[in-house]
mmCIF file of C-alpha atoms and ligand atoms in Angstrom:
data_model
loop_
_atom_site.group_PDB
_atom_site.id
_atom_site.type_symbol
_atom_site.label_atom_id
_atom_site.label_comp_id
_atom_site.label_asym_id
_atom_site.label_seq_id
_atom_site.Cartn_x
_atom_site.Cartn_y
_atom_site.Cartn_z
ATOM 1 C CA UNK A 27 -8.844 5.785 22.499
ATOM 2 C CA UNK A 28 -9.252 4.135 19.118
ATOM 3 C CA UNK A 29 -9.281 5.601 15.674
ATOM 4 C CA UNK A 30 -9.843 4.177 12.214
ATOM 5 C CA UNK A 31 -8.504 5.486 8.960
ATOM 6 C CA UNK A 32 -9.187 4.473 5.217
ATOM 7 C CA UNK A 33 -6.625 4.712 2.215
ATOM 8 C CA UNK A 34 -7.148 4.002 -1.293
ATOM 9 C CA UNK A 35 -4.925 4.187 -4.244
ATOM 10 C CA UNK A 36 -4.822 3.280 -7.889
ATOM 11 C CA UNK A 37 -1.984 3.467 -10.566
ATOM 12 C CA UNK A 38 -1.796 2.460 -14.533
ATOM 13 C CA UNK A 39 -0.179 -0.861 -15.426
ATOM 14 C CA UNK A 40 2.311 0.015 -18.157
ATOM 15 C CA UNK A 41 4.927 -2.165 -19.735
ATOM 16 C CA UNK A 42 8.482 -1.145 -18.588
ATOM 17 C CA UNK A 43 7.579 -0.933 -14.861
ATOM 18 C CA UNK A 44 8.201 -3.278 -12.031
ATOM 19 C CA UNK A 45 5.049 -4.527 -10.367
ATOM 20 C CA UNK A 46 5.551 -3.834 -6.548
ATOM 21 C CA UNK A 47 3.175 -4.894 -4.029
ATOM 22 C CA UNK A 48 3.500 -4.404 -0.504
ATOM 23 C CA UNK A 49 7.451 -4.321 -1.076
ATOM 24 C CA UNK A 50 7.618 -7.225 -2.923
ATOM 25 C CA UNK A 51 8.244 -7.217 -6.788
ATOM 26 C CA UNK A 52 6.088 -9.627 -8.365
ATOM 27 C CA UNK A 53 6.955 -11.115 -11.977
ATOM 28 C CA UNK A 54 4.469 -9.463 -14.331
ATOM 29 C CA UNK A 55 4.797 -8.152 -18.002
ATOM 30 C CA UNK A 56 3.379 -4.560 -16.521
ATOM 31 C CA UNK A 57 4.191 -2.304 -13.519
ATOM 32 C CA UNK A 58 2.853 0.370 -11.862
ATOM 33 C CA UNK A 59 3.126 3.779 -13.523
ATOM 34 C CA UNK A 60 4.068 6.542 -10.877
ATOM 35 C CA UNK A 61 6.230 9.241 -9.594
ATOM 36 C CA UNK A 62 7.275 7.011 -6.800
ATOM 37 C CA UNK A 63 7.845 3.279 -7.180
ATOM 38 C CA UNK A 64 4.034 2.981 -7.439
ATOM 39 C CA UNK A 65 3.508 0.442 -4.752
ATOM 40 C CA UNK A 66 -0.139 0.796 -4.755
ATOM 41 C CA UNK A 67 -0.742 -1.404 -1.633
ATOM 42 C CA UNK A 68 1.787 0.629 0.530
ATOM 43 C CA UNK A 69 0.252 3.922 -0.663
ATOM 44 C CA UNK A 70 -3.020 2.906 0.437
ATOM 45 C CA UNK A 71 -2.009 1.467 3.916
ATOM 46 C CA UNK A 72 0.154 4.876 4.471
ATOM 47 C CA UNK A 73 -3.171 6.879 3.937
ATOM 48 C CA UNK A 74 -5.148 4.683 6.369
ATOM 49 C CA UNK A 75 -2.781 5.102 9.038
ATOM 50 C CA UNK A 76 -2.523 9.065 8.312
ATOM 51 C CA UNK A 77 -6.202 9.072 8.420
ATOM 52 C CA UNK A 78 -6.564 7.364 11.426
ATOM 53 C CA UNK A 79 -3.774 9.585 13.000
ATOM 54 C CA UNK A 80 -5.346 12.943 11.974
ATOM 55 C CA UNK A 81 -1.657 14.123 10.898
ATOM 56 C CA UNK A 82 -2.580 14.479 7.135
ATOM 57 C CA UNK A 83 -2.464 12.455 4.060
ATOM 58 C CA UNK A 84 0.488 11.083 1.824
ATOM 59 C CA UNK A 85 0.212 13.937 -0.550
ATOM 60 C CA UNK A 86 0.795 16.484 2.137
ATOM 61 C CA UNK A 87 3.996 14.645 3.436
ATOM 62 C CA UNK A 88 5.356 13.587 -0.068
ATOM 63 C CA UNK A 89 3.856 15.895 -2.637
ATOM 64 C CA UNK A 90 4.094 14.242 -5.965
ATOM 65 C CA UNK A 91 5.441 17.481 -7.711
ATOM 66 C CA UNK A 92 8.689 17.420 -5.368
ATOM 67 C CA UNK A 93 11.350 15.840 -7.507
ATOM 68 C CA UNK A 94 13.088 14.423 -4.235
ATOM 69 C CA UNK A 95 10.293 11.746 -4.266
ATOM 70 C CA UNK A 96 10.896 10.503 -7.904
ATOM 71 C CA UNK A 97 10.986 6.552 -7.876
ATOM 72 C CA UNK A 98 10.929 6.892 -3.840
ATOM 73 C CA UNK A 99 10.942 3.642 -2.202
ATOM 74 C CA UNK A 100 7.476 3.518 -0.764
ATOM 75 C CA UNK A 101 8.593 1.081 2.036
ATOM 76 C CA UNK A 102 10.704 4.229 3.160
ATOM 77 C CA UNK A 103 7.989 6.448 2.873
ATOM 78 C CA UNK A 104 5.623 4.038 5.042
ATOM 79 C CA UNK A 105 8.089 3.601 7.623
ATOM 80 C CA UNK A 106 8.862 7.138 7.971
ATOM 81 C CA UNK A 107 4.953 7.942 8.299
ATOM 82 C CA UNK A 108 4.647 5.275 11.009
ATOM 83 C CA UNK A 109 7.350 6.958 12.999
ATOM 84 C CA UNK A 110 5.565 10.212 13.062
ATOM 85 C CA UNK A 111 2.506 8.808 14.043
ATOM 86 C CA UNK A 112 4.058 6.621 16.858
ATOM 87 C CA UNK A 113 5.692 10.005 17.889
ATOM 88 C CA UNK A 114 2.237 11.097 18.367
ATOM 89 C CA UNK A 115 1.332 8.255 20.712
ATOM 90 C CA UNK A 116 -0.645 5.862 18.187
ATOM 91 C CA UNK A 117 0.054 2.294 17.845
ATOM 92 C CA UNK A 118 -1.277 0.177 14.855
ATOM 93 C CA UNK A 119 -3.970 -2.511 16.377
ATOM 94 C CA UNK A 120 -4.491 -4.165 12.723
ATOM 95 C CA UNK A 121 -4.498 -3.462 9.023
ATOM 96 C CA UNK A 122 -6.869 -5.092 6.644
ATOM 97 C CA UNK A 123 -6.444 -4.295 2.907
ATOM 98 C CA UNK A 124 -7.995 -5.490 -0.470
ATOM 99 C CA UNK A 125 -5.910 -5.449 -3.661
ATOM 100 C CA UNK A 126 -7.626 -5.441 -6.934
ATOM 101 C CA UNK A 127 -5.883 -6.878 -9.934
ATOM 102 C CA UNK A 128 -6.814 -9.112 -12.701
ATOM 103 C CA UNK A 129 -3.272 -10.751 -13.325
ATOM 104 C CA UNK A 130 -0.977 -12.283 -12.314
ATOM 105 C CA UNK A 131 -2.595 -14.595 -9.602
ATOM 106 C CA UNK A 132 -1.911 -12.816 -6.068
ATOM 107 C CA UNK A 133 -2.387 -15.907 -3.681
ATOM 108 C CA UNK A 134 1.133 -17.299 -4.035
ATOM 109 C CA UNK A 135 2.569 -13.834 -2.976
ATOM 110 C CA UNK A 136 0.284 -13.018 -0.043
ATOM 111 C CA UNK A 137 2.629 -14.530 2.666
ATOM 112 C CA UNK A 138 5.633 -12.643 1.387
ATOM 113 C CA UNK A 139 3.568 -9.309 0.927
ATOM 114 C CA UNK A 140 2.159 -9.599 4.698
ATOM 115 C CA UNK A 141 5.467 -10.474 5.971
ATOM 116 C CA UNK A 142 6.934 -7.701 4.076
ATOM 117 C CA UNK A 143 4.623 -5.221 5.501
ATOM 118 C CA UNK A 144 4.916 -6.337 9.187
ATOM 119 C CA UNK A 145 8.466 -6.089 8.813
ATOM 120 C CA UNK A 146 8.483 -2.424 7.312
ATOM 121 C CA UNK A 147 6.017 -1.350 10.325
ATOM 122 C CA UNK A 148 7.673 -3.552 12.756
ATOM 123 C CA UNK A 149 4.628 -5.303 13.931
ATOM 124 C CA UNK A 150 3.099 -8.884 13.790
ATOM 125 C CA UNK A 151 1.925 -10.635 10.518
ATOM 126 C CA UNK A 152 -1.205 -11.590 12.524
ATOM 127 C CA UNK A 153 -2.074 -7.807 12.538
ATOM 128 C CA UNK A 154 -2.169 -7.641 8.748
ATOM 129 C CA UNK A 155 -4.348 -9.288 6.471
ATOM 130 C CA UNK A 156 -4.464 -8.644 2.608
ATOM 131 C CA UNK A 157 -7.120 -10.184 0.153
ATOM 132 C CA UNK A 158 -7.119 -9.841 -3.270
ATOM 133 C CA UNK A 159 -10.133 -9.611 -5.841
ATOM 134 C CA UNK A 160 -10.263 -9.430 -9.852
ATOM 135 C CA UNK A 161 -12.243 -7.305 -11.685
ATOM 136 C CA UNK A 162 -14.151 -10.203 -13.950
ATOM 137 C CA UNK A 163 -12.228 -9.072 -17.126
ATOM 138 C CA UNK A 164 -14.400 -5.567 -16.560
ATOM 139 C CA UNK A 165 -13.169 -2.305 -17.131
ATOM 140 C CA UNK A 166 -9.504 -0.813 -16.738
ATOM 141 C CA UNK A 167 -8.924 -3.197 -13.966
ATOM 142 C CA UNK A 168 -10.259 -6.247 -15.503
ATOM 143 C CA UNK A 169 -8.155 -5.248 -18.753
ATOM 144 C CA UNK A 170 -5.002 -5.167 -16.445
ATOM 145 C CA UNK A 171 -4.589 -1.506 -17.273
ATOM 146 C CA UNK A 172 -4.780 -0.601 -13.543
ATOM 147 C CA UNK A 173 -4.129 -1.855 -10.365
ATOM 148 C CA UNK A 174 -5.977 -0.591 -6.960
ATOM 149 C CA UNK A 175 -6.143 -1.180 -3.268
ATOM 150 C CA UNK A 176 -7.930 -0.259 -0.422
ATOM 151 C CA UNK A 177 -6.837 -0.415 3.312
ATOM 152 C CA UNK A 178 -8.252 0.379 6.895
ATOM 153 C CA UNK A 179 -6.483 0.861 9.709
ATOM 154 C CA UNK A 180 -7.075 0.918 13.459
ATOM 155 C CA UNK A 181 -4.970 2.907 15.668
ATOM 156 C CA UNK A 182 -5.053 2.985 19.663
ATOM 157 C CA UNK A 183 -3.501 5.141 22.359
HETATM 158 MG MG1 MG B 201 0.121 5.856 -5.346
#
């Protein structure tokens, strides 16, 4: 049996915060404003996996108003979600993602980000791909006021 899931996320970019994408801190003068560490890509992936599993969404497991998730490590949240999904009998076939940000250039970090996600989920790097797009300097993403990510995940059991 196969199930597909879709996840998306957006965070504002502000000074004084780290830019964390897929568990990797990328040098930049702004970072994601969030209750957690703001890792926009891991949040999208978490929702894609949950969506495919039918178990819920990231907000139902980790409510943003719950203080225990303040500055939460999104890698830990993703890992714990996949444990629940695996316990329900599902395995990840593949994950495909798009991250949209104007700056900095993402390509130099892509391999490290893919390896980081593979490491968090204990799957092969070949099961994950991450593409990056700019927004042609348009709107909030193009002005580096926000970063967004989309992910799809295929589960099987
Ligand atoms: Mg988020």
